[in-house]
Coordinates of N, CA and C in Angstrom, one line a residue:
C1 N 99.0 68.0 -46.4 CA 99.7 67.2 -44.8 C 100.2 68.0 -44.3
N2 N 99.8 67.6 -43.0 CA 100.0 68.4 -41.9 C 101.4 68.4 -41.0
P3 N 101.8 69.3 -41.3 CA 103.4 68.9 -40.7 C 103.7 68.3 -39.2
A4 N 102.7 67.9 -38.8 CA 102.9 67.6 -37.4 C 102.8 65.8 -37.5
Q5 N 101.8 65.6 -38.5 CA 101.6 64.2 -38.4 C 102.9 63.8 -39.5
E6 N 103.9 65.0 -40.6 CA 104.4 64.3 -41.1 C 105.3 63.7 -40.1
N7 N 106.0 65.0 -39.2 CA 107.2 64.4 -38.5 C 106.7 63.2 -37.3
S8 N 106.3 62.8 -37.0 CA 105.4 61.8 -36.1 C 105.5 60.5 -37.1
H9 N 105.1 60.9 -38.0 CA 105.4 59.5 -39.0 C 106.6 59.6 -39.4
N10 N 107.6 60.5 -39.8 CA 108.9 60.1 -39.8 C 109.7 59.5 -38.9
A11 N 109.4 60.1 -37.7 CA 109.9 59.5 -36.4 C 109.6 57.8 -36.3
E12 N 108.7 57.4 -36.4 CA 108.0 56.3 -36.2 C 108.7 55.3 -37.2
R13 N 108.9 56.0 -38.3 CA 109.7 54.9 -39.3 C 111.3 54.9 -38.6
K14 N 111.6 55.7 -38.6 CA 113.0 55.8 -37.9 C 113.0 54.9 -36.6
V15 N 112.2 55.0 -36.0 CA 111.9 53.8 -34.7 C 112.2 52.3 -34.9
T16 N 111.3 52.3 -36.3 CA 111.1 50.9 -36.7 C 112.5 50.7 -37.6
L17 N 112.9 51.3 -38.5 CA 114.4 50.9 -38.9 C 115.1 50.5 -37.8
R18 N 115.4 51.5 -37.1 CA 116.6 51.4 -35.9 C 116.1 49.7 -35.3
S19 N 114.9 49.2 -34.9 CA 115.1 48.3 -34.5 C 114.9 47.3 -35.1
R20 N 114.7 47.2 -36.4 CA 115.4 46.3 -37.3 C 116.6 46.2 -37.7
T21 N 117.5 46.8 -37.6 CA 119.0 47.4 -37.2 C 119.6 46.1 -36.4
N22 N 118.8 46.7 -34.9 CA 119.7 45.9 -34.0 C 119.0 44.4 -34.1
K23 N 117.9 44.0 -34.4 CA 117.8 42.6 -34.8 C 118.5 42.0 -35.7
A24 N 118.9 42.5 -37.1 CA 119.9 42.2 -37.7 C 121.5 42.1 -36.8
R25 N 121.8 43.3 -35.9 CA 123.2 42.5 -35.6 C 123.1 41.4 -34.7
R26 N 121.6 41.2 -34.1 CA 122.0 40.2 -33.1 C 121.5 38.9 -33.8
Y27 N 121.2 39.0 -35.1 CA 120.5 37.7 -35.4 C 121.2 37.6 -37.1
P28 N 122.4 37.7 -37.6 CA 122.8 37.9 -38.8 C 122.5 37.1 -39.6
A29 N 121.9 37.4 -40.8 CA 121.6 36.5 -41.5 C 122.4 35.6 -41.7
R30 N 122.5 34.4 -42.1 CA 123.8 33.6 -42.3 C 122.9 32.8 -43.8
S31 N 124.1 32.3 -44.8 CA 123.9 32.2 -46.4 C 124.1 30.2 -46.2
R32 N 123.4 30.2 -47.5 CA 122.9 28.6 -47.8 C 124.3 27.8 -47.5
N33 N 125.3 28.3 -47.1 CA 126.6 27.6 -47.3 C 126.7 27.5 -45.4
T34 N 126.6 28.3 -44.8 CA 127.1 28.4 -43.4 C 125.3 28.5 -42.8
R35 N 124.6 28.1 -43.3 CA 123.4 27.6 -42.4 C 123.4 26.4 -41.2
R36 N 123.2 25.6 -40.5 CA 122.8 25.0 -39.7 C 122.3 23.7 -40.4
K37 N 123.0 22.9 -40.3 CA 122.3 21.3 -41.2 C 122.0 20.5 -40.3
C38 N 121.2 19.6 -40.3 CA 120.6 18.4 -39.3 C 121.7 17.3 -40.2
I39 N 122.8 17.0 -38.8 CA 124.2 15.7 -39.3 C 123.4 14.6 -38.8
P40 N 123.7 13.5 -39.7 CA 122.8 12.3 -39.2 C 124.2 11.7 -38.3
T41 N 123.6 10.5 -37.6 CA 124.7 10.0 -36.5 C 125.7 9.2 -37.4
P42 N 126.8 9.2 -36.7 CA 127.9 8.3 -37.3 C 127.6 7.4 -38.1
S43 N 126.7 6.5 -37.1 CA 126.7 4.8 -37.9 C 125.6 4.9 -39.0
S44 N 125.1 6.4 -39.6 CA 124.4 5.9 -40.4 C 124.6 6.9 -41.7
F45 N 125.6 7.6 -41.4 CA 126.9 7.8 -42.8 C 128.1 7.0 -42.6
H46 N 128.3 6.2 -42.0 CA 130.0 6.0 -41.8 C 130.7 5.4 -42.8
H47 N 129.4 5.0 -44.2 CA 130.2 4.2 -45.1 C 129.1 5.4 -47.0
R48 N 129.0 6.1 -46.6 CA 128.4 7.3 -47.9 C 129.4 7.9 -48.0
P49 N 129.4 8.1 -49.5 CA 130.4 9.1 -50.4 C 129.7 10.5 -49.9
P50 N 130.6 11.4 -49.5 CA 131.0 12.9 -49.5 C 129.4 13.4 -50.4
S51 N 129.4 13.2 -51.8 CA 127.6 13.3 -51.9 C 126.7 13.1 -51.5
E52 N 126.5 11.9 -51.0 CA 125.3 11.4 -50.4 C 125.5 11.8 -48.9
G53 N 126.1 13.1 -48.5 CA 126.2 13.1 -47.3 C 126.8 12.6 -46.2
G54 N 128.1 12.1 -46.6 CA 128.8 11.1 -45.7 C 130.2 11.9 -45.7
N55 N 130.1 13.0 -45.0 CA 131.2 13.6 -44.8 C 132.7 13.4 -44.0
K56 N 132.3 12.5 -43.2 CA 133.6 11.7 -42.5 C 134.7 11.0 -43.3
R57 N 135.2 11.3 -43.2 CA 136.4 10.3 -43.7 C 136.9 9.2 -43.4
I58 N 136.9 8.1 -43.2 CA 137.1 6.8 -42.8 C 138.5 6.8 -43.2
P59 N 139.7 6.5 -42.1 CA 141.3 6.0 -42.3 C 141.3 4.6 -43.3
Y60 N 142.0 4.8 -44.1 CA 142.2 3.5 -45.1 C 142.4 2.3 -44.4
T61 N 142.7 2.2 -43.2 CA 142.8 1.0 -42.6 C 142.1 0.3 -41.8
D62 N 140.8 1.4 -41.6 CA 139.3 1.0 -41.1 C 138.6 1.2 -42.3
R63 N 138.9 1.1 -43.3 CA 137.7 0.4 -44.6 C 137.0 -0.9 -44.1
L64 N 135.9 -1.2 -44.7 CA 135.4 -2.6 -44.9 C 135.8 -2.9 -46.3
I65 N 135.7 -4.1 -46.7 CA 136.4 -4.8 -47.8 C 135.3 -5.5 -48.2
F66 N 135.0 -4.6 -49.4 CA 133.7 -5.6 -50.4 C 134.1 -6.6 -51.8
A67 N 133.5 -7.8 -51.9 CA 134.3 -8.9 -53.0 C 132.8 -8.9 -53.9
E68 N 133.3 -9.0 -55.1 CA 132.3 -9.4 -56.1 C 133.2 -10.5 -57.3
F69 N 132.1 -11.2 -56.9 CA 132.8 -12.8 -57.8 C 131.9 -12.9 -59.0
G70 N 132.6 -13.6 -60.0 CA 132.2 -13.4 -61.7 C 131.4 -11.7 -61.9
C71 N 132.5 -10.8 -62.2 CA 132.1 -9.8 -61.8 C 131.8 -8.8 -63.3
G72 N 132.6 -9.7 -64.3 CA 132.5 -9.0 -65.2 C 132.9 -7.5 -65.8
S73 N 132.0 -6.7 -65.7 CA 133.1 -5.1 -66.1 C 133.0 -4.5 -64.9
R74 N 133.1 -4.8 -64.0 CA 133.5 -4.7 -62.4 C 132.1 -3.5 -62.0
R75 N 131.9 -3.2 -62.8 CA 130.6 -2.2 -62.5 C 129.7 -1.9 -61.0
Y76 N 129.8 -3.3 -60.2 CA 129.6 -3.3 -58.8 C 129.9 -3.0 -58.0
A77 N 131.2 -3.5 -58.0 CA 132.4 -3.2 -56.8 C 132.9 -1.9 -57.2
N78 N 132.9 -1.4 -58.3 CA 133.1 0.0 -58.4 C 131.9 1.0 -57.6
Q79 N 131.0 0.7 -57.7 CA 129.6 1.3 -57.2 C 130.1 1.5 -55.6
V80 N 130.3 0.1 -55.2 CA 130.2 0.0 -53.6 C 131.7 0.9 -53.3
A81 N 132.7 0.9 -54.2 CA 133.8 1.4 -54.2 C 133.8 3.3 -53.2
L82 N 132.5 4.1 -54.1 CA 132.1 5.0 -54.1 C 131.8 5.5 -52.2
F83 N 131.7 4.2 -51.6 CA 130.6 4.5 -50.7 C 131.9 4.0 -49.3
Q84 N 133.4 4.7 -49.7 CA 134.9 4.2 -49.2 C 134.9 2.6 -48.6
Y85 N 134.8 2.2 -49.3 CA 135.2 0.7 -49.2 C 136.4 0.1 -50.2
H86 N 137.1 -0.7 -49.6 CA 138.2 -1.3 -50.4 C 137.5 -2.1 -51.0
T87 N 137.9 -3.0 -52.1 CA 137.3 -4.1 -53.2 C 138.2 -4.7 -53.8
L88 N 137.5 -6.0 -53.9 CA 138.2 -7.2 -54.8 C 137.4 -8.1 -55.2
S89 N 137.6 -7.9 -56.9 CA 136.6 -8.6 -57.8 C 137.6 -9.8 -58.7
V90 N 136.7 -10.3 -59.2 CA 137.3 -11.9 -59.7 C 136.3 -12.2 -60.7
D91 N 137.2 -12.7 -61.8 CA 136.3 -13.0 -62.6 C 137.2 -13.8 -64.0
N92 N 136.9 -14.6 -64.4 CA 137.9 -15.2 -65.7 C 138.0 -14.9 -66.9
G93 N 136.8 -14.0 -67.4 CA 137.3 -13.2 -68.9 C 136.4 -14.1 -69.7
S94 N 135.5 -14.9 -69.2 CA 134.9 -15.9 -70.2 C 133.7 -14.9 -71.2
R95 N 133.3 -14.1 -70.2 CA 132.4 -12.9 -70.9 C 132.7 -12.2 -71.9
G96 N 134.7 -12.1 -71.7 CA 134.7 -11.2 -72.7 C 134.7 -9.3 -72.5
L97 N 134.3 -9.4 -71.1 CA 134.0 -7.6 -70.6 C 135.3 -7.6 -70.1
K98 N 135.6 -6.4 -70.3 CA 136.8 -5.6 -69.8 C 136.5 -4.8 -68.6
P99 N 137.2 -5.2 -67.6 CA 137.0 -4.3 -65.8 C 137.1 -2.9 -66.1
E100 N 136.1 -2.0 -65.8 CA 136.4 -0.5 -65.4 C 137.3 -0.3 -64.8
K101 N 137.9 1.0 -64.2 CA 138.6 1.6 -63.1 C 137.7 1.5 -62.4
P102 N 137.7 1.6 -61.2 CA 136.9 2.3 -60.2 C 137.0 3.9 -59.8
V103 N 136.2 4.3 -59.0 CA 136.5 5.7 -59.0 C 136.3 6.3 -57.3
T104 N 136.8 6.9 -56.8 CA 137.1 7.3 -55.5 C 135.8 8.4 -55.1
C105 N 135.6 8.0 -53.6 CA 134.4 9.0 -52.9 C 134.3 10.7 -53.4
E106 N 135.7 11.0 -54.0 CA 135.6 12.5 -54.3 C 135.6 12.4 -55.8
G107 N 134.6 11.2 -56.6 CA 134.9 11.5 -57.9 C 136.3 11.1 -59.0
M108 N 137.5 11.2 -57.9 CA 138.4 10.9 -58.8 C 138.8 9.2 -59.6
E109 N 139.4 9.5 -60.5 CA 140.1 7.8 -60.8 C 140.6 7.0 -60.1
A110 N 140.7 5.9 -59.6 CA 142.1 5.4 -58.7 C 142.1 4.2 -59.6
S111 N 143.3 3.0 -59.1 CA 144.0 2.5 -60.0 C 143.1 0.9 -59.1
C112 N 143.5 0.1 -60.4 CA 143.2 -1.3 -59.6 C 143.9 -2.3 -60.4
K113 N 144.9 -3.3 -58.9 CA 145.8 -3.9 -59.2 C 145.4 -5.3 -60.1
H114 N 145.8 -5.8 -61.3 CA 145.5 -7.2 -61.4 C 146.6 -8.4 -61.2
I115 N 145.8 -9.1 -60.1 CA 146.6 -9.9 -59.7 C 146.0 -11.7 -59.8
T116 N 147.2 -12.7 -59.5 CA 146.4 -14.3 -59.7 C 146.0 -14.5 -58.3
P117 N 145.2 -15.5 -58.3 CA 144.2 -16.1 -57.3 C 145.1 -16.6 -56.1
A118 N 146.6 -17.0 -56.6 CA 147.7 -17.1 -55.6 C 148.4 -15.6 -55.0
D119 N 147.8 -14.8 -55.6 CA 148.3 -13.4 -55.0 C 147.5 -13.1 -53.6
V120 N 146.7 -13.8 -53.4 CA 145.4 -13.6 -52.5 C 145.9 -13.9 -51.2
R121 N 145.9 -13.0 -50.2 CA 146.5 -13.3 -48.9 C 145.1 -12.7 -47.5
P122 N 145.3 -13.3 -46.5 CA 144.0 -12.4 -45.5 C 144.9 -11.1 -45.1
D123 N 145.8 -10.8 -45.2 CA 146.5 -9.7 -44.8 C 146.6 -8.5 -46.0
M124 N 146.3 -8.9 -46.8 CA 146.3 -7.9 -48.4 C 145.8 -6.5 -48.1
F125 N 144.8 -6.3 -47.5 CA 144.1 -4.9 -47.0 C 144.7 -4.5 -45.8
R126 N 145.8 -4.8 -45.1 CA 145.7 -4.7 -43.7 C 146.5 -3.4 -43.5
R127 N 147.4 -2.9 -44.3 CA 148.4 -1.9 -44.0 C 148.1 -1.1 -44.7
A128 N 146.7 -0.9 -45.8 CA 146.1 0.1 -46.7 C 146.9 1.6 -46.4
T129 N 147.4 2.3 -47.3 CA 147.6 4.0 -47.3 C 147.1 4.5 -48.2
Q130 N 146.2 3.9 -48.8 CA 145.0 4.5 -49.6 C 144.1 3.7 -50.9
P131 N 143.3 3.9 -51.1 CA 142.0 3.0 -51.4 C 142.3 2.1 -52.4
L132 N 142.6 0.7 -51.6 CA 142.9 -0.7 -52.5 C 142.1 -1.1 -53.6
H133 N 142.1 -1.2 -54.5 CA 141.1 -2.1 -55.0 C 142.0 -3.5 -56.0
F134 N 141.3 -4.3 -56.1 CA 142.3 -5.9 -56.4 C 141.2 -6.6 -57.2
H135 N 141.9 -7.0 -58.8 CA 140.6 -7.7 -59.5 C 141.6 -8.8 -60.0
V136 N 140.8 -9.9 -59.7 CA 141.4 -11.0 -59.4 C 141.6 -11.8 -61.0
E137 N 142.1 -12.0 -61.9 CA 142.2 -12.5 -62.7 C 142.2 -14.5 -62.7
G138 N 141.2 -15.2 -62.7 CA 140.7 -16.5 -62.4 C 139.5 -16.8 -62.0
D139 N 139.3 -17.9 -61.7 CA 138.4 -18.9 -61.6 C 138.0 -18.5 -60.3
I140 N 136.7 -18.9 -59.8 CA 136.1 -18.5 -58.0 C 136.9 -19.9 -57.7
N141 N 136.4 -21.1 -58.3 CA 137.1 -22.3 -57.8 C 138.6 -22.2 -57.2
E142 N 139.7 -21.1 -58.1 CA 140.8 -20.9 -57.6 C 141.5 -20.8 -56.3
L143 N 140.4 -19.8 -55.7 CA 140.2 -19.0 -54.4 C 140.3 -20.4 -53.4
R144 N 141.1 -19.8 -52.1 CA 140.8 -21.1 -51.0 C 140.4 -20.0 -50.2
P145 N 139.0 -20.4 -49.5 CA 138.0 -19.8 -48.6 C 138.9 -19.1 -47.6
E146 N 140.0 -19.6 -46.6 CA 140.7 -19.6 -45.7 C 142.0 -18.2 -46.0
M147 N 142.2 -18.2 -47.5 CA 143.4 -17.1 -47.5 C 142.7 -16.3 -47.9
L148 N 140.9 -15.9 -48.2 CA 140.6 -14.5 -48.4 C 141.1 -13.5 -47.1
P149 N 140.4 -12.2 -47.5 CA 140.4 -11.5 -46.6 C 139.1 -11.4 -45.7
D150 N 139.1 -10.7 -44.9 CA 137.7 -10.6 -43.8 C 136.9 -9.6 -44.5
L151 N 136.0 -10.0 -45.2 CA 134.7 -9.4 -45.9 C 133.7 -9.2 -45.1
A152 N 133.3 -7.7 -45.3 CA 131.7 -7.2 -45.0 C 130.6 -8.0 -45.4
A153 N 130.8 -7.8 -47.0 CA 129.8 -8.5 -48.0 C 130.6 -8.6 -49.0
A154 N 129.7 -9.6 -49.7 CA 129.7 -10.5 -50.8 C 128.6 -9.7 -52.3
H155 N 129.1 -10.0 -53.1 CA 128.7 -10.6 -54.3 C 128.6 -11.2 -55.3
F156 N 127.9 -12.2 -55.8 CA 128.0 -13.6 -56.6 C 127.5 -13.4 -57.6
S157 N 128.0 -13.3 -59.2 CA 126.8 -13.2 -60.3 C 127.5 -14.4 -61.7
P158 N 126.9 -16.0 -61.1 CA 127.5 -16.8 -61.9 C 127.1 -16.8 -63.4
D159 N 127.3 -17.6 -64.3 CA 126.8 -17.2 -65.7 C 125.8 -18.0 -65.1
C160 N 124.4 -17.5 -66.0 CA 123.3 -18.0 -65.8 C 123.0 -18.7 -67.5
C161 N 123.5 -19.1 -68.0 CA 123.3 -20.3 -69.6 C 122.6 -21.5 -68.9
S162 N 122.7 -22.0 -67.7 CA 121.9 -23.3 -67.5 C 121.2 -23.3 -66.6
T163 N 120.7 -22.0 -66.3 CA 119.8 -21.9 -65.4 C 118.4 -21.1 -65.8
T164 N 118.5 -20.4 -66.9 CA 117.5 -19.7 -67.6 C 116.4 -20.6 -68.4
K165 N 115.4 -20.4 -68.9 CA 114.0 -21.1 -69.2 C 114.5 -21.6 -71.0
M166 N 115.1 -20.6 -71.2 CA 115.9 -21.3 -72.9 C 117.3 -22.3 -72.4
A167 N 117.2 -22.2 -71.4 CA 118.4 -23.6 -71.4 C 118.0 -25.0 -71.0
V168 N 116.5 -25.1 -71.0 CA 115.5 -26.7 -70.8 C 116.7 -27.5 -71.6
N169 N 116.4 -27.4 -73.2 CA 117.1 -28.5 -74.4 C 118.5 -28.6 -73.8
S170 N 119.2 -27.3 -73.7 CA 120.6 -27.5 -74.1 C 121.3 -27.9 -72.3
H171 N 120.7 -27.9 -71.4 CA 121.4 -28.0 -70.1 C 120.5 -28.5 -68.8
P172 N 119.9 -29.4 -69.6 CA 118.6 -30.2 -68.7 C 118.9 -30.3 -66.9
R173 N 117.8 -30.0 -66.5 CA 117.6 -30.2 -64.6 C 116.3 -30.7 -64.6
W174 N 116.3 -31.4 -63.8 CA 115.0 -32.0 -63.2 C 114.7 -31.6 -62.0
P175 N 113.4 -31.6 -61.2 CA 113.0 -31.1 -60.5 C 113.2 -32.2 -59.2
E176 N 113.1 -33.9 -60.0 CA 113.4 -35.2 -59.1 C 114.9 -34.8 -58.0
D177 N 115.7 -34.4 -58.6 CA 116.9 -34.3 -58.8 C 117.7 -32.8 -57.9
L178 N 116.4 -32.0 -57.6 CA 116.5 -30.7 -57.0 C 117.3 -29.5 -57.6
Y179 N 117.2 -30.4 -59.2 CA 117.9 -29.1 -60.5 C 119.9 -29.1 -60.1
L180 N 120.2 -30.5 -59.9 CA 121.4 -30.5 -59.6 C 121.8 -30.8 -61.2
A181 N 123.2 -31.0 -61.5 CA 123.7 -31.3 -62.2 C 123.7 -32.9 -62.3
K182 N 123.5 -33.9 -63.2 CA 124.2 -34.6 -63.2 C 125.5 -35.7 -64.0
K183 N 125.8 -36.6 -64.4 CA 126.9 -36.9 -65.1 C 127.1 -36.8 -66.5
D184 N 125.4 -37.0 -66.7 CA 125.2 -36.5 -68.5 C 124.8 -35.1 -68.3
S185 N 124.9 -34.1 -67.2 CA 124.7 -32.7 -68.2 C 125.7 -32.2 -68.5
S186 N 125.5 -30.8 -68.9 CA 126.2 -30.3 -70.2 C 127.5 -30.1 -68.6
R187 N 128.8 -29.2 -69.5 CA 129.7 -28.7 -69.2 C 129.2 -27.6 -68.1
K188 N 128.5 -26.9 -68.9 CA 128.1 -25.8 -68.6 C 127.0 -25.8 -66.6
A189 N 126.6 -26.4 -66.8 CA 125.9 -26.8 -66.1 C 126.3 -27.6 -64.5
K190 N 127.6 -28.1 -64.9 CA 128.5 -29.0 -63.6 C 129.5 -27.6 -63.0
E191 N 130.0 -26.6 -64.1 CA 130.8 -25.7 -63.7 C 130.0 -24.4 -63.0
W192 N 128.9 -24.1 -62.9 CA 127.3 -24.0 -62.5 C 127.3 -24.5 -60.9
D193 N 127.3 -25.3 -61.2 CA 127.1 -25.9 -59.5 C 128.6 -26.1 -58.8
G194 N 129.7 -26.5 -59.1 CA 131.1 -26.1 -58.8 C 131.2 -25.3 -58.1
D195 N 130.9 -23.7 -59.2 CA 130.8 -22.3 -58.6 C 130.0 -22.1 -57.5
V196 N 129.0 -22.2 -57.3 CA 127.7 -22.3 -56.4 C 128.1 -22.6 -55.1
G197 N 128.7 -23.9 -55.4 CA 128.9 -24.8 -54.0 C 130.5 -24.2 -53.6
H198 N 131.2 -23.8 -54.5 CA 132.7 -23.1 -53.7 C 132.2 -21.6 -53.1
F199 N 131.5 -21.0 -53.4 CA 130.9 -19.9 -52.7 C 130.5 -19.8 -51.8
R200 N 129.6 -20.9 -51.6 CA 128.8 -21.3 -49.9 C 130.0 -21.8 -49.3
D201 N 131.1 -22.3 -50.0 CA 131.9 -22.2 -49.0 C 132.8 -20.8 -48.2
I202 N 133.2 -20.1 -49.0 CA 133.2 -18.9 -48.8 C 132.2 -18.3 -47.8
V203 N 131.3 -18.4 -47.9 CA 130.3 -17.9 -47.1 C 130.3 -18.3 -45.6
R204 N 130.2 -20.2 -45.1 CA 130.9 -20.5 -44.4 C 132.0 -20.0 -43.7
E205 N 133.4 -20.1 -44.2 CA 134.5 -19.7 -44.0 C 133.9 -18.5 -43.4
Q206 N 133.9 -17.3 -43.9 CA 133.7 -15.8 -43.4 C 132.9 -15.8 -42.3
R207 N 132.0 -16.5 -42.6 CA 131.0 -16.7 -40.9 C 131.2 -17.0 -39.5
R208 N 132.2 -18.0 -40.1 CA 133.3 -19.0 -39.0 C 134.1 -18.0 -38.3
R209 N 134.7 -17.1 -38.7 CA 135.7 -16.3 -38.4 C 135.6 -15.2 -37.1
R210 N 136.5 -15.0 -36.3 CA 136.1 -14.6 -35.0 C 136.9 -13.3 -34.7
L211 N 136.0 -12.1 -34.2 CA 137.0 -11.0 -34.1 C 138.1 -11.5 -32.7
P212 N 139.2 -10.7 -32.6 CA 139.9 -11.0 -31.6 C 138.8 -10.8 -30.4
A213 N 139.7 -11.5 -28.9 CA 139.4 -11.7 -28.0 C 138.2 -11.9 -27.9
G214 N 137.8 -13.5 -28.5 CA 136.6 -14.0 -28.2 C 135.4 -13.2 -28.4
A215 N 135.4 -12.1 -29.3 CA 134.2 -11.6 -29.9 C 132.9 -12.5 -30.6
P216 N 132.0 -12.0 -30.7 CA 130.7 -12.9 -31.8 C 131.3 -13.0 -32.8
P217 N 130.7 -13.7 -34.2 CA 130.9 -14.4 -35.3 C 131.3 -12.7 -36.0
R218 N 131.8 -12.8 -37.0 CA 131.8 -11.3 -37.8 C 130.7 -11.0 -38.5
P219 N 130.0 -10.2 -38.9 CA 128.8 -10.0 -39.8 C 129.1 -10.0 -41.0
F220 N 128.4 -10.5 -41.9 CA 128.7 -10.6 -43.2 C 127.5 -11.0 -43.9
G221 N 127.4 -10.4 -45.1 CA 126.0 -10.8 -45.8 C 126.6 -10.8 -47.3
F222 N 125.8 -11.0 -48.3 CA 125.9 -11.7 -49.6 C 124.8 -11.3 -50.3
T223 N 124.5 -11.1 -51.4 CA 123.6 -11.3 -52.5 C 124.5 -12.0 -53.7
F224 N 123.2 -12.9 -53.8 CA 123.3 -14.2 -55.2 C 122.6 -13.6 -56.6
E225 N 123.1 -13.2 -57.8 CA 122.3 -12.8 -58.4 C 122.2 -13.8 -59.8
Q226 N 120.6 -14.0 -60.4 CA 120.7 -15.2 -61.0 C 119.2 -14.9 -61.6
P227 N 118.3 -15.5 -62.6 CA 116.9 -15.1 -63.3 C 116.3 -15.8 -62.1
T228 N 114.7 -14.8 -62.0 CA 113.8 -16.0 -61.0 C 113.1 -17.3 -61.9
T229 N 113.9 -18.0 -62.3 CA 113.0 -19.2 -62.9 C 112.8 -20.6 -61.5
Q230 N 112.1 -21.3 -62.0 CA 112.4 -22.2 -61.2 C 113.6 -23.4 -61.4
R231 N 114.3 -23.3 -61.9 CA 115.6 -24.0 -62.2 C 116.5 -23.7 -61.3
A232 N 116.9 -22.0 -61.2 CA 117.5 -21.8 -60.1 C 117.0 -21.6 -58.9
R233 N 115.7 -21.0 -58.7 CA 115.3 -21.0 -57.1 C 114.7 -22.2 -56.8
G234 N 114.5 -23.6 -57.4 CA 114.2 -24.8 -57.0 C 115.6 -25.7 -56.7
H235 N 116.9 -24.9 -57.0 CA 118.3 -25.5 -56.9 C 118.6 -25.8 -55.5
A236 N 119.1 -27.0 -54.7 CA 119.1 -27.4 -54.1 C 120.5 -26.3 -53.1
S237 N 121.7 -25.9 -53.6 CA 122.4 -24.5 -53.2 C 121.2 -23.6 -53.2
I238 N 121.0 -23.4 -53.8 CA 119.8 -21.5 -53.6 C 118.5 -22.1 -52.3
R239 N 118.4 -23.3 -52.3 CA 117.2 -23.2 -51.4 C 118.0 -23.0 -50.2
L240 N 119.7 -23.6 -50.0 CA 120.3 -23.3 -48.7 C 120.5 -22.1 -48.6
M241 N 121.1 -21.5 -49.5 CA 120.8 -19.7 -49.5 C 120.2 -18.8 -49.0
E242 N 118.7 -19.5 -49.2 CA 117.3 -18.5 -48.9 C 116.8 -19.2 -47.5
T243 N 117.3 -20.7 -47.0 CA 117.3 -20.8 -45.6 C 118.3 -19.9 -44.2
P244 N 117.3 -19.8 -43.7 CA 117.5 -18.9 -42.4 C 119.3 -19.7 -41.7
T245 N 119.9 -18.9 -41.2 CA 121.0 -20.1 -40.5 C 120.5 -20.3 -39.5
R246 N 120.2 -20.5 -38.6 CA 119.1 -21.0 -37.6 C 118.7 -22.0 -37.6
Q247 N 118.2 -22.4 -39.2 CA 117.7 -23.8 -39.5 C 118.6 -24.8 -40.0
G248 N 119.8 -23.9 -40.0 CA 121.2 -24.6 -41.0 C 121.4 -24.5 -42.3
G249 N 121.1 -23.4 -42.7 CA 121.2 -22.7 -44.3 C 122.0 -21.8 -44.2
D250 N 122.1 -21.0 -45.0 CA 123.0 -19.7 -45.1 C 122.9 -18.2 -45.0
G251 N 121.4 -18.1 -45.4 CA 120.5 -17.1 -45.6 C 120.5 -16.6 -44.1

């Protein structure tokens, strides 16, 4: 090998290494933890748990309230609690399901206070100093709509034994009556109609409420869980739930 060519090659290699070193000093390598991430806007992750990208802790007094009526094991309310919500669940225990304990957005087990319908008050979440979760042991008809707190959303899952396809003989409902329970209907069918009617009262009460200083009505959404049968979808109350509010319905 020619010594002159070797010296030239080594000098060129030193210059290349020096340029890479200077570049590394100007642009230090970032680890995976310190690398800049695309942070979404506050409105897009306001009620997400940290595991889902919601790295903003919401003050306890500013958290929204979710209610689940006919909750059974309380599993739906506990899932919503992961998104930094206060929760309120209601069940009469007729299905024999034990309510599960809620979990905080950090994955820690939270406490759930069991109360009666008479203990429900509009200000029960107002001065929260921790995540609040209440389970009302009673029937939805025992709750006065005007005594409920301001809810952001609610889910209702009444007993569906009178609205399934197998309930035709035991719990008769007829299309000419808009599938409403009559005097000779079963007890379960009458209870279902009463529970759904009371839930509609709660929906209307929540939407009538106003924010301070004459603001527009509070946003309130709800979901309703029933089998997709004509006995349920054709029921007079369900039709009103699916009708838009501008047309006189609840939807």
